[in-house]
XYZ file of C-alpha atoms in Angstrom:
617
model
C 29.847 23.563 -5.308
C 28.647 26.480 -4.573
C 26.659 25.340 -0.883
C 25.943 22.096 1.128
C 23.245 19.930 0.156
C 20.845 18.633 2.131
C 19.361 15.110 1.519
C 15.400 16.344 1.268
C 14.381 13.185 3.814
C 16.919 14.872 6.514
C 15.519 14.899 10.106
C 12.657 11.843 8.918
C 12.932 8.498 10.898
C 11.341 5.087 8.989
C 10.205 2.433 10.862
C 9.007 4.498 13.954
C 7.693 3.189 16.798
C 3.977 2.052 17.583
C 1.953 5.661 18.447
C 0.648 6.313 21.927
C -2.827 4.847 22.421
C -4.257 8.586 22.017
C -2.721 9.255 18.677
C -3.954 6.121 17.733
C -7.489 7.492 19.077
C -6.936 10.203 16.860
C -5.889 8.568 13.777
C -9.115 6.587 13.765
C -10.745 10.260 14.291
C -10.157 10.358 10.702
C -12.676 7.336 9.637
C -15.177 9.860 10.515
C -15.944 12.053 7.317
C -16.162 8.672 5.801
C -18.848 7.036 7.830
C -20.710 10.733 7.948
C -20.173 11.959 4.933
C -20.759 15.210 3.534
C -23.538 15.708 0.565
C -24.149 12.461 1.300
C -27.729 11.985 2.625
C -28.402 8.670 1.627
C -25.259 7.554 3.775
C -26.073 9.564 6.515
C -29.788 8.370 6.714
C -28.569 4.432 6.594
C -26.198 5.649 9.786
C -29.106 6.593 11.509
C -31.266 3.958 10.801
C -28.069 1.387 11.781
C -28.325 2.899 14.959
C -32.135 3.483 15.447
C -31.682 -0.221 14.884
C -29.087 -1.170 17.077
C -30.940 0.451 20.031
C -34.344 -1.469 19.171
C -32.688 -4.728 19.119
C -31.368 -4.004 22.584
C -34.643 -2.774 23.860
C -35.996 -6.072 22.694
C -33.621 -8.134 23.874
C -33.735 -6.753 27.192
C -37.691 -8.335 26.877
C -36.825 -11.888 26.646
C -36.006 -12.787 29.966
C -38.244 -10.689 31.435
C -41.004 -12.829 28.790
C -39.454 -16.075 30.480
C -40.411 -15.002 34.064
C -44.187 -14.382 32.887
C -44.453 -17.627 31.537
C -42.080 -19.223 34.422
C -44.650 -17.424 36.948
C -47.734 -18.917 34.812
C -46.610 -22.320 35.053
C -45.493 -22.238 38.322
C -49.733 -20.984 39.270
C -51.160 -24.038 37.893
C -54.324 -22.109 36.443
C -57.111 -24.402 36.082
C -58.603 -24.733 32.704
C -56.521 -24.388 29.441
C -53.662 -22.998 29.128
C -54.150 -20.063 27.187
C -52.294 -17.593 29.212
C -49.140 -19.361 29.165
C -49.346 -20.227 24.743
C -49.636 -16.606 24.694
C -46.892 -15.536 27.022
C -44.381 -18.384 24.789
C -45.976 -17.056 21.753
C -44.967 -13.668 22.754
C -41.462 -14.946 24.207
C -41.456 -16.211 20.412
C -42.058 -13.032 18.626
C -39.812 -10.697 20.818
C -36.706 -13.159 20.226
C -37.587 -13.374 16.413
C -38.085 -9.208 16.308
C -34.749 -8.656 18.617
C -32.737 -11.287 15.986
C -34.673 -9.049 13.012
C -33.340 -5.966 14.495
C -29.697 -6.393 14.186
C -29.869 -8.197 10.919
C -31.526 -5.392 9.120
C -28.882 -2.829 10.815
C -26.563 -5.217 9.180
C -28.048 -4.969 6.259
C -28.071 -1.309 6.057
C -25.246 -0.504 7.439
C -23.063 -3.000 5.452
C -22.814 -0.626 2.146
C -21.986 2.348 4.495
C -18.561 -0.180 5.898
C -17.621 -1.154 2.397
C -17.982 2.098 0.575
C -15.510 3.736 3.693
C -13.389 0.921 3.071
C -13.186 1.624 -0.175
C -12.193 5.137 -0.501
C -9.938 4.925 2.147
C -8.080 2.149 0.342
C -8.283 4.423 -2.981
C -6.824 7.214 -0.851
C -3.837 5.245 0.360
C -3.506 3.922 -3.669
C -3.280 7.295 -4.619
C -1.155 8.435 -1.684
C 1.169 5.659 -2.307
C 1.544 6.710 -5.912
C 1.853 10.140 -4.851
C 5.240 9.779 -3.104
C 8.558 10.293 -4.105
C 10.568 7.573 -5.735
C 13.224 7.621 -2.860
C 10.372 6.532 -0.226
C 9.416 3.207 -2.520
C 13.344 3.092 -3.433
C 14.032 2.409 0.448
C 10.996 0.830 1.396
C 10.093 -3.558 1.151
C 7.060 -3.698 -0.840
C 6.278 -7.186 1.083
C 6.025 -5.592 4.082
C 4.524 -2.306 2.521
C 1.486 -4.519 1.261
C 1.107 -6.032 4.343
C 0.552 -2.907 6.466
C -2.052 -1.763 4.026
C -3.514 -4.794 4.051
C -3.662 -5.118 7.581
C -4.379 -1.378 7.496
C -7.745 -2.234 5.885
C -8.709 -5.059 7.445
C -8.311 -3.021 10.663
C -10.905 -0.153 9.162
C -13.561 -2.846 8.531
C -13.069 -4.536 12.435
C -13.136 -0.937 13.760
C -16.213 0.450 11.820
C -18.254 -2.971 12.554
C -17.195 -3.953 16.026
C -17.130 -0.743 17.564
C -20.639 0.230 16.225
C -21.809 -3.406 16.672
C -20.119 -4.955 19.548
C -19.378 -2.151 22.206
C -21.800 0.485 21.637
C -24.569 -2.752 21.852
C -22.861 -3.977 25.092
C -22.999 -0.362 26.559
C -26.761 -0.400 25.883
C -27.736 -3.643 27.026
C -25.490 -2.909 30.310
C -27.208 -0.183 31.188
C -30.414 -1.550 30.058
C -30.094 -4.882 32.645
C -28.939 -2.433 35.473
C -31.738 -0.404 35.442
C -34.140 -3.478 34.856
C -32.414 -5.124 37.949
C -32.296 -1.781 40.325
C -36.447 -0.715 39.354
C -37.255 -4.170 39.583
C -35.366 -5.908 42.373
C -33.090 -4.250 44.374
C -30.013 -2.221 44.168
C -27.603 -5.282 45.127
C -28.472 -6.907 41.823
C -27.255 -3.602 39.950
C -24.749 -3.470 42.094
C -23.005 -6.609 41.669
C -23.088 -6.703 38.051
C -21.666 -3.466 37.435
C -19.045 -4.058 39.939
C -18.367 -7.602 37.911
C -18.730 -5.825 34.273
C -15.952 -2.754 35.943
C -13.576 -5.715 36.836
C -13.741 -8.061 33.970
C -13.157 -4.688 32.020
C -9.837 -3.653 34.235
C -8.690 -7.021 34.076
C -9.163 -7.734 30.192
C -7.805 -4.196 29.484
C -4.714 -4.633 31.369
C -3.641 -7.805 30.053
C -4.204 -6.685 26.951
C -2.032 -3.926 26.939
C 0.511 -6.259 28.342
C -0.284 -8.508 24.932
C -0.406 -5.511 22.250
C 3.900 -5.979 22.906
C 3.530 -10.008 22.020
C 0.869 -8.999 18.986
C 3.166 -6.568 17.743
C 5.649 -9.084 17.823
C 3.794 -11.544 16.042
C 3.419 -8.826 13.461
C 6.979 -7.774 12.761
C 7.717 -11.162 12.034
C 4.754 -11.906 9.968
C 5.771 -8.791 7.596
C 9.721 -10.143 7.719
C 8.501 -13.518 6.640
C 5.934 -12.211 3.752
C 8.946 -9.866 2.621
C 11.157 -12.181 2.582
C 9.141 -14.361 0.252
C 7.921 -11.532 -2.199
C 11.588 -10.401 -2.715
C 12.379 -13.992 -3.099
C 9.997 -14.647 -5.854
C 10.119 -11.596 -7.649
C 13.706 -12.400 -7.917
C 12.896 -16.103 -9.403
C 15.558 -16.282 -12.058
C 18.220 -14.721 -9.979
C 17.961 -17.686 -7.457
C 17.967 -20.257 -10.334
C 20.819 -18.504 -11.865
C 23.068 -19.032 -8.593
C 21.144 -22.344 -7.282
C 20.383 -20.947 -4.326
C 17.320 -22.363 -3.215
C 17.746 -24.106 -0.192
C 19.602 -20.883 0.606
C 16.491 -18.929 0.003
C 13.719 -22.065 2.213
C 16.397 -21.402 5.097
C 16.054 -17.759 5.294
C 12.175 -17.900 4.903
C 11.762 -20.707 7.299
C 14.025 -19.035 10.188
C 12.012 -15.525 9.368
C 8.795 -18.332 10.182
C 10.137 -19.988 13.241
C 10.663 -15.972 14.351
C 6.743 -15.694 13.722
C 5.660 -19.423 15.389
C 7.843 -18.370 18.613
C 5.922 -15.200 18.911
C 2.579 -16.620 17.803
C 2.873 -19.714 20.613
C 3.548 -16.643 23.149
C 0.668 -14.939 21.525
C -1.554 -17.770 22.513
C -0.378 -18.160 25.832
C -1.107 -15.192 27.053
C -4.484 -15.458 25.465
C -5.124 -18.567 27.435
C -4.238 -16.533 30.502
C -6.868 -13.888 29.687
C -9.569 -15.948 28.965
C -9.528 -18.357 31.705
C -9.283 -15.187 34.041
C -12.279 -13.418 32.210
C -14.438 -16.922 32.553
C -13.480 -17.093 36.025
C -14.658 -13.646 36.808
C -17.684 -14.441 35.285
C -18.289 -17.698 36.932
C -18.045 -15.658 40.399
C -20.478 -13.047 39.470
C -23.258 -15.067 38.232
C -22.751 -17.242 41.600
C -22.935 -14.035 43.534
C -25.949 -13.240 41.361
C -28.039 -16.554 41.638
C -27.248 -16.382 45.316
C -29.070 -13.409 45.862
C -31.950 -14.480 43.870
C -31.942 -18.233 45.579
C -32.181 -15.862 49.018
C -35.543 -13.920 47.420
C -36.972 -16.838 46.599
C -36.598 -18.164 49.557
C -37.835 -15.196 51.679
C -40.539 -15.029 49.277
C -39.902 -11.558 48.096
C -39.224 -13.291 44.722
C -40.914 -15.784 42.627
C -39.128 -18.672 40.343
C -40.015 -16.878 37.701
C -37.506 -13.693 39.159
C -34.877 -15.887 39.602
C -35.171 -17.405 35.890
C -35.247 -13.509 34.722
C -32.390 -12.591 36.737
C -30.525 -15.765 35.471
C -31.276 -14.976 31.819
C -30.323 -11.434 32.030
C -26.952 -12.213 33.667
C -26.084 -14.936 30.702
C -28.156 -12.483 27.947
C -25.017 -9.778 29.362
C -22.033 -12.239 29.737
C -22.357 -13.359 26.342
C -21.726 -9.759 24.981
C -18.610 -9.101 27.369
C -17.310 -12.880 26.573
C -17.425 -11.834 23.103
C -15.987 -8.389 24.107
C -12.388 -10.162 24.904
C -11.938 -10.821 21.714
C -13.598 -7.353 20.451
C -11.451 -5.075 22.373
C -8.243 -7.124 21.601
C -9.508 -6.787 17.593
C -9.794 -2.932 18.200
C -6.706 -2.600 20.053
C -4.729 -4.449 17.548
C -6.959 -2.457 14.770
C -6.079 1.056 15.961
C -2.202 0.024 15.706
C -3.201 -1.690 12.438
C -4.650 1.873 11.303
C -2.249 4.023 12.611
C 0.758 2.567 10.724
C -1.377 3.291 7.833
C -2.496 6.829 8.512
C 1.391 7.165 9.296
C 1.745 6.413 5.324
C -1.069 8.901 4.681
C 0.526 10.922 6.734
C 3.982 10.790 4.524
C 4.433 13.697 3.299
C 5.531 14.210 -0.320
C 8.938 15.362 -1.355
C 7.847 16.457 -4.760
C 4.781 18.385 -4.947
C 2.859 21.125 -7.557
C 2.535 24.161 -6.577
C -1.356 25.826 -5.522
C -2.772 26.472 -9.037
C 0.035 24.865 -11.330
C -0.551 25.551 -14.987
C 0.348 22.902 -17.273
C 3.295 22.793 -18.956
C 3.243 23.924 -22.437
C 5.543 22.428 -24.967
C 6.023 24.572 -27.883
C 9.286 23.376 -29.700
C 10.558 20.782 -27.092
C 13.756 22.992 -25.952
C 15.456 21.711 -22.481
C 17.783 23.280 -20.622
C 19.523 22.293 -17.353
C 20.861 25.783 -15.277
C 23.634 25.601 -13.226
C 22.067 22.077 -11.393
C 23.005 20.348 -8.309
C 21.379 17.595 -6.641
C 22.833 14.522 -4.059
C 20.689 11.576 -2.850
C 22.521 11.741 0.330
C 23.848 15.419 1.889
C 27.431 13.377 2.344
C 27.696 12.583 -0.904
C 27.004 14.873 -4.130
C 25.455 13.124 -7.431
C 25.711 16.166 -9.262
C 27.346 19.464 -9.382
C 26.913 22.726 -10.994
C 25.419 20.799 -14.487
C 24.332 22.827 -16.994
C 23.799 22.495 -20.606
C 20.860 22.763 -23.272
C 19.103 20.071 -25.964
C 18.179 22.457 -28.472
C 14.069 21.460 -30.367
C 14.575 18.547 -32.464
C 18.077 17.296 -31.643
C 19.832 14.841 -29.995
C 21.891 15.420 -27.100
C 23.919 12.314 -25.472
C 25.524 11.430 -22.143
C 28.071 9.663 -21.287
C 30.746 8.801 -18.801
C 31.292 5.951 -16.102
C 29.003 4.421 -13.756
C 28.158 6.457 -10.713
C 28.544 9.727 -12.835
C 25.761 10.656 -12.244
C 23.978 10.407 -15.783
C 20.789 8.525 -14.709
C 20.130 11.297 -12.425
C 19.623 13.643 -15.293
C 16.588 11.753 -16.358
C 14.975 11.224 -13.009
C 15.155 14.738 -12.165
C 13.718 15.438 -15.850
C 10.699 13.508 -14.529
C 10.766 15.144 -11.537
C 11.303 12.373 -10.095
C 13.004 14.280 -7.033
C 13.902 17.890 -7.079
C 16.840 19.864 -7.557
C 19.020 21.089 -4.717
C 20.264 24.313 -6.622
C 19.483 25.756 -9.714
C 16.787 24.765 -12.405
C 15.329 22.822 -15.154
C 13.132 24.204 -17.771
C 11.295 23.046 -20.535
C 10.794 26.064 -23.214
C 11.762 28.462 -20.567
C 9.096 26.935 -18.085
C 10.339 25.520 -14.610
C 9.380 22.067 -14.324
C 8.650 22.770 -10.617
C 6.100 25.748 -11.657
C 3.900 22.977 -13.623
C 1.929 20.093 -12.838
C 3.695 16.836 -12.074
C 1.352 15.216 -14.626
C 1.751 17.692 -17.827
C 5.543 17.124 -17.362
C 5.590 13.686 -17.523
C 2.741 13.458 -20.288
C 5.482 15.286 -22.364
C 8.198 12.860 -21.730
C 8.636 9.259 -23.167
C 10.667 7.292 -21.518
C 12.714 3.474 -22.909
C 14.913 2.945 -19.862
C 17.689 0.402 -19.476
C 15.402 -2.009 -17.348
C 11.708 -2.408 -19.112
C 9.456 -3.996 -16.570
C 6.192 -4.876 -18.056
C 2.801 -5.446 -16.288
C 1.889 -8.612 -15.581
C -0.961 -8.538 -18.299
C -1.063 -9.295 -22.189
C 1.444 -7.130 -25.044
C -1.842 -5.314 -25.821
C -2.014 -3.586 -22.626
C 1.372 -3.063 -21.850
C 1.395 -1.439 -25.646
C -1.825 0.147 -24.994
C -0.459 1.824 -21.811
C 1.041 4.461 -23.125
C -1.760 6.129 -24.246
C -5.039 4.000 -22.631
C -7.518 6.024 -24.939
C -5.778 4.675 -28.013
C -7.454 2.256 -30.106
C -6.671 -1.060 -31.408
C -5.555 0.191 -35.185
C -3.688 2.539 -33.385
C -1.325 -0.042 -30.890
C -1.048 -2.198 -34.018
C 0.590 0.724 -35.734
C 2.912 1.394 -32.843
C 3.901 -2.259 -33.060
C 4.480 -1.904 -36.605
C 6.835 1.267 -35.830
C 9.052 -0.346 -33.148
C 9.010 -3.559 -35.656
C 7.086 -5.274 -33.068
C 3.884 -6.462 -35.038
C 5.090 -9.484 -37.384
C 6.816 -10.753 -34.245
C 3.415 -10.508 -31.832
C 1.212 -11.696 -35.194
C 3.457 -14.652 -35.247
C 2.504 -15.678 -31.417
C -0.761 -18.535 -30.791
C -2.457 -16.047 -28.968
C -1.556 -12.280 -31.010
C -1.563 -9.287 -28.763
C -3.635 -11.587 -26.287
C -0.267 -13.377 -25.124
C 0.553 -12.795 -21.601
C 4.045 -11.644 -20.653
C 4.585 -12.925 -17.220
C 5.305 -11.353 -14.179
C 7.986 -8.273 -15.030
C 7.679 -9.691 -18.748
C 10.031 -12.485 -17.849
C 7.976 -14.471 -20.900
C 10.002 -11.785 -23.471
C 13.562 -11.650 -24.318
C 15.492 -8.517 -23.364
C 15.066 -7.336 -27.783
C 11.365 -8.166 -27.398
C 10.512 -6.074 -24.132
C 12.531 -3.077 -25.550
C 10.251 -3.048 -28.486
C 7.163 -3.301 -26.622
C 8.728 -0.033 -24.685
C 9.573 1.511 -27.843
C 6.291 0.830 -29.188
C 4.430 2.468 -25.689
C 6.760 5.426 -26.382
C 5.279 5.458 -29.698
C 1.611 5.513 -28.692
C 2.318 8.048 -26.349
C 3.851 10.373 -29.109
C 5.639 12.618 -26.439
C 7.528 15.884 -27.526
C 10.677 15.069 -25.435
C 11.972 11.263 -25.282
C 14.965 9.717 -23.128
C 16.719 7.050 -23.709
C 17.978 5.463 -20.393
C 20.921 3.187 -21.737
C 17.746 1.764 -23.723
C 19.968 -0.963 -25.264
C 22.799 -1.885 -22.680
C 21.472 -5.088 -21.294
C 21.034 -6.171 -25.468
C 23.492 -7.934 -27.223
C 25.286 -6.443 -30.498
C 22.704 -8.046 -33.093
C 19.827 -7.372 -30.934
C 21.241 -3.883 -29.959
C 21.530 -2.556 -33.648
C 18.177 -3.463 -34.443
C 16.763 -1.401 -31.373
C 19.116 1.330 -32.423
C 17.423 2.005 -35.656
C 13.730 1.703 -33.977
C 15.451 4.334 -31.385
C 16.710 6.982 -34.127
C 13.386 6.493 -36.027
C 11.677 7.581 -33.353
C 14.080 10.253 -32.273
C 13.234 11.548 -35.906
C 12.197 15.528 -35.376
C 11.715 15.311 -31.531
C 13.909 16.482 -28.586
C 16.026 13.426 -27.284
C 18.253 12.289 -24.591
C 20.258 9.162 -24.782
C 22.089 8.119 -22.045
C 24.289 5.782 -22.616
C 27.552 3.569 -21.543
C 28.324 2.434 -24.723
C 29.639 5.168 -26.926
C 29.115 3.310 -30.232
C 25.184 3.967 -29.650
C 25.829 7.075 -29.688
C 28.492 8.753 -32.441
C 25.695 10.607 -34.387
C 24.118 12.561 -30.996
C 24.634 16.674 -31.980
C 26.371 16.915 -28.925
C 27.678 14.527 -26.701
C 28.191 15.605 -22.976
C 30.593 13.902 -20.547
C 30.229 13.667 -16.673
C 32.681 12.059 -14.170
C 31.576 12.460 -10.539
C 28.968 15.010 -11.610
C 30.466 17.275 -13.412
C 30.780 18.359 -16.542
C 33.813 17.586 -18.103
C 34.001 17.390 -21.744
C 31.494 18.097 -24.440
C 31.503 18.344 -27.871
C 30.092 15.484 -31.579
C 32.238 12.378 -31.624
C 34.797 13.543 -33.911
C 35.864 16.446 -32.296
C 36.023 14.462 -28.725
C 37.959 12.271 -30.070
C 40.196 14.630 -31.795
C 40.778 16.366 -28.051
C 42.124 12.759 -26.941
C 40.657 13.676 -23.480
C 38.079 11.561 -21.169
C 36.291 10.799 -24.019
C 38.730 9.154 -26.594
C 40.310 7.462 -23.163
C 36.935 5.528 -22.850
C 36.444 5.220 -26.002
C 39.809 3.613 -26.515
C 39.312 1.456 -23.454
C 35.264 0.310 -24.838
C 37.009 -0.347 -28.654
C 40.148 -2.263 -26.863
C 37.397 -4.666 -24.829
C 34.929 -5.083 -27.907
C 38.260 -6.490 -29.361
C 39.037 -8.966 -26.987
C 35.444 -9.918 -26.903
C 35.486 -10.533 -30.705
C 38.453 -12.559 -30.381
C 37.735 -14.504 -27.596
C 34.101 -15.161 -30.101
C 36.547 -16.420 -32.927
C 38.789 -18.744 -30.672
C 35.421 -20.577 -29.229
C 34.254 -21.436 -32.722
């Protein structure tokens, strides 16, 4: 080699721990240009309006217990004659409820589409973020676990957006809305007692639940280990039938949910403890409270009516700041929920285009790989110093034994990953000086593995080229001789294929690739040991679909079986990635070097196989 290569994730760390409470502060900093959006008026009015609204209701609200004391007060006079004053005095008590109630639905209302469209595009972001990254960061990462965290991630925007706007901000209001009510007036005690019992239940509920974001967190961990364990579990459905390992498989998920239970049953403990010490700090102040007032009344510097209004404003504020227990424990847990996402946005990508990328241009489908070096791993070296060209319009195969190295070649055709040293080009263009997406538009793909979407053969057909139209996937079909088979099925194109196509046979979901391939009509194709997994019958059938599509276009077949591939122009041999033999099939073979000795040792074992066939029937 001709330097060390460094892994491109060196010096990242997965799995980091929690942020500090102001990072998380400043994650959530980014939610802003989504709730006040730029060119955006209409969202930017509602906003307003939300909080014109929030602000009213409070005002309102504050009116109701003063309304009481009127009518209290009236009672308590025993006018003579009808009782108009009081009827109007409930009527009013009446109206100002209603309006206060009115107040916050309508900011609700309005500010419900401004939530769900930031929810929204945030979610789209992290979608296209996600897709965005390199194959090595979904390669090493769970996708149960993944989903969760966006999930949560989400969830966490929407608590965030609503209870911060509509549960603390509102509380702030109405606290200093009841102080100042209670100082102008009454006297200074009353505003001093309940902001000295509002400063301490805050303390207290904000130190216990710091204590508790370690018991959440947790809770958490062990949720995501459970819900991995079960997607991976699933997803793998015939692979524990195959080795009857079920009970295997309930064991492992139920000791990942006994992990969760034990740290949910500590969870609730130490919510127990909080809430019994916020209610009892409650209790005390509104004791301390109605003392006061029972002494006014008493001295006569306050009516029954006072001590009504100063009983009502006291439960009017505790009901806010009991709810905000459970609000600031939702926000706490939120901005950790948010923060592991904005760590994903935060990610950064290991392949991306350059500023002002042209798209690639593919003239006569030439590809050449220069002097190309690449390892997954700095400690370990995948390939070294590869170089060789597919000339426009022929095939160029190859080979050699697993962990050569040959898959490689294609991902880092797709730029899947980029080279360590050296370069790929496509008709003399980089494939790092173009955009991702022209690159791969070029390239069709049948790899070894075809995973289909969990949707009917239409649309996995169809996905190679969405724009196509119907008479065009039914000619695709017909092309990878998929079309008598599909027209044969109860339900046509309209038959679903089951999660990962498990519904199709192995020859069935390599046509349906073949046939994508063929509605994508790409200059360049690669085929990714396209037939491997198929058996010999199967595998000659795919073979001719393969080299009719090959037909005048640019191809590269890699392959472990060497009978697949004895008509390639040029046939290229790697062990431990490099280079070591290249030349057609008959002159390899004539050299008697690595490539007669495996295909000696593949024609030796096809002959056992055969034999061992004849003896079982």
């Amino acid at each position: 080699m001709r330097g060390a290569l460094r892994s491109p994730m060196d010096g990242t760390t997965r799995d980091q721990p929690p942020a500090p409470f102001r990072e998380q502060l400043r994650a959530v900093g980014g939610l802003v240009p989504y709730l006040w959006p730029k060119g955006e008026p209409a969202i930017r009015l509602r906003v307003v309006v939300a909080v014109v609204l929030i602000v009213a209701a409070k005002v309102l609200n504050a009116g109701v217990p003063f309304s009481l004391k009127l009518i209290v007060d009236a009672l308590a006079r025993h006018l003579p004659g009808p009782a108009a004053a009081p009827v109007a005095l409930i009527a009013l008590y009446g109206v100002v409820r209603l309006a206060a109630f009115a107040a916050a639905e309508f900011r609700e209302l309005i500010f419900a589409k401004v939530v769900q469209r930031a929810i929204r595009l945030i979610a789209l972001r992290v979608f296209e973020h996600l897709h965005g990254l390199s194959l090595r960061f979904h390669l090493e990462r769970q996708m149960g676990g993944l989903s969760r965290a966006i999930e949560r991630g989400t969830t966490g925007i929407e608590y965030l957006l609503g209870l911060t706007l509509f549960s603390l901000l509102p509380t702030f209001i109405e606290l200093s809305l009841v102080t100042a009510i209670l100082w102008r007036f009454y006297n200074i005690a009353f505003a001093a007692v309940t902001l000295a019992t509002v400063v301490i239940y805050v303390a207290f509920t904000v130190s216990v639940t710091q204590w508790r974001v370690k018991v959440r967190r947790e809770m958490n961990d062990r949720d995501s280990e459970a819900s991995t364990k079960a997607v991976d579990s699933l997803i793998n459905y015939e692979t524990v039938k195959y080795f009857a390992n079920e009970v295997h498989e309930a064991r492992r998920f139920d000791l990942a949910k006994q992990a969760y239970m034990r740290a949910a049953l500590r969870s609730q403990q130490t919510l127990s403890m909080l809430n019994l010490g916020q209610q009892g700090l409650m209790a005390i102040g509104l004791v301390a409270m109605l003392i006061l007032a029972g002494r006014g009344v008493a001295a006569g510097s306050m009516t029954v009516g006072d001590f009504v209004a100063v009983n009502g404003y006291l439960l009017q504020l505790y009901m806010p700041l009991n709810f905000l227990g459970m609000v600031y424990r939702n926000v706490r847990q939120s901005l950790t929920d948010v923060e592991q996402m904005q760590r994903l946005l935060a990610t950064p990508r290991e392949v991306e285009d350059k500023p002002l990328a042209p798209a690639l241009k593919v003239s006569d489908g030439s590809v050449r790989f220069e002097r190309v070096s690449f390892a997954y791993d700095w400690r370990r070296t995948i390939l070294d110093d590869v170089s060789f060209t597919v000339p426009p319009r022929s095939t160029v195969a190859i080979v050699g034994p697993t962990g050569s190295g040959k898959s490689t070649i294609s991902r880092l055709l797709f730029r899947f990953y980029d080279v360590a040293e050296g370069a790929i080009t496509i008709d003399g263009q980089d494939i790092r000086d173009v955009t991702q997406d022209s690159l791969r538009r070029a390239i069709g793909v049948v790899p070894q593995d075809t995973v289909l979407f969990n949707d009917t053969i239409y649309y996995n057909i169809l996905y190679g080229r969405p724009e196509a139209t119907r008479e065009e996937v039914e000619e695709a079909a017909r092309h990878a001789q998929l079309h008598d088979f599909v027209a044969s099925l109860p339900d046509g194109y309209k038959t679903r294929v089951g999660e990962r196509g498990l519904k199709l046979s192995g020859g069935e979901k390599q046509r349906v690739a073949i046939a994508r391939v063929i509605l994508k009509h790409p200059q360049i194709l690669v085929f990714d040991e396209a037939t491997s997994a198929l058996d010999s019958h199967t595998e000659r059938e795919i073979q001719a679909s393969l080299r009719e599509i090959a037909a005048d276009r640019t191809a590269i077949v890699i392959a472990h079986r060497l009978s697949t591939v004895v008509d390639a122009d040029e046939i290229i041999v790697l062990e431990r990635g490099r280079i070591v033999e290249r030349g057609r099939h008959e002159a390899l073979l004539r050299a008697e070097g690595p490539y007669w000795a495996l295909w000696t040792r593949q024609q030796r074992q096809r002959e056992r196989e055969a034999e061992l066939v004849e003896v079982g029937e």
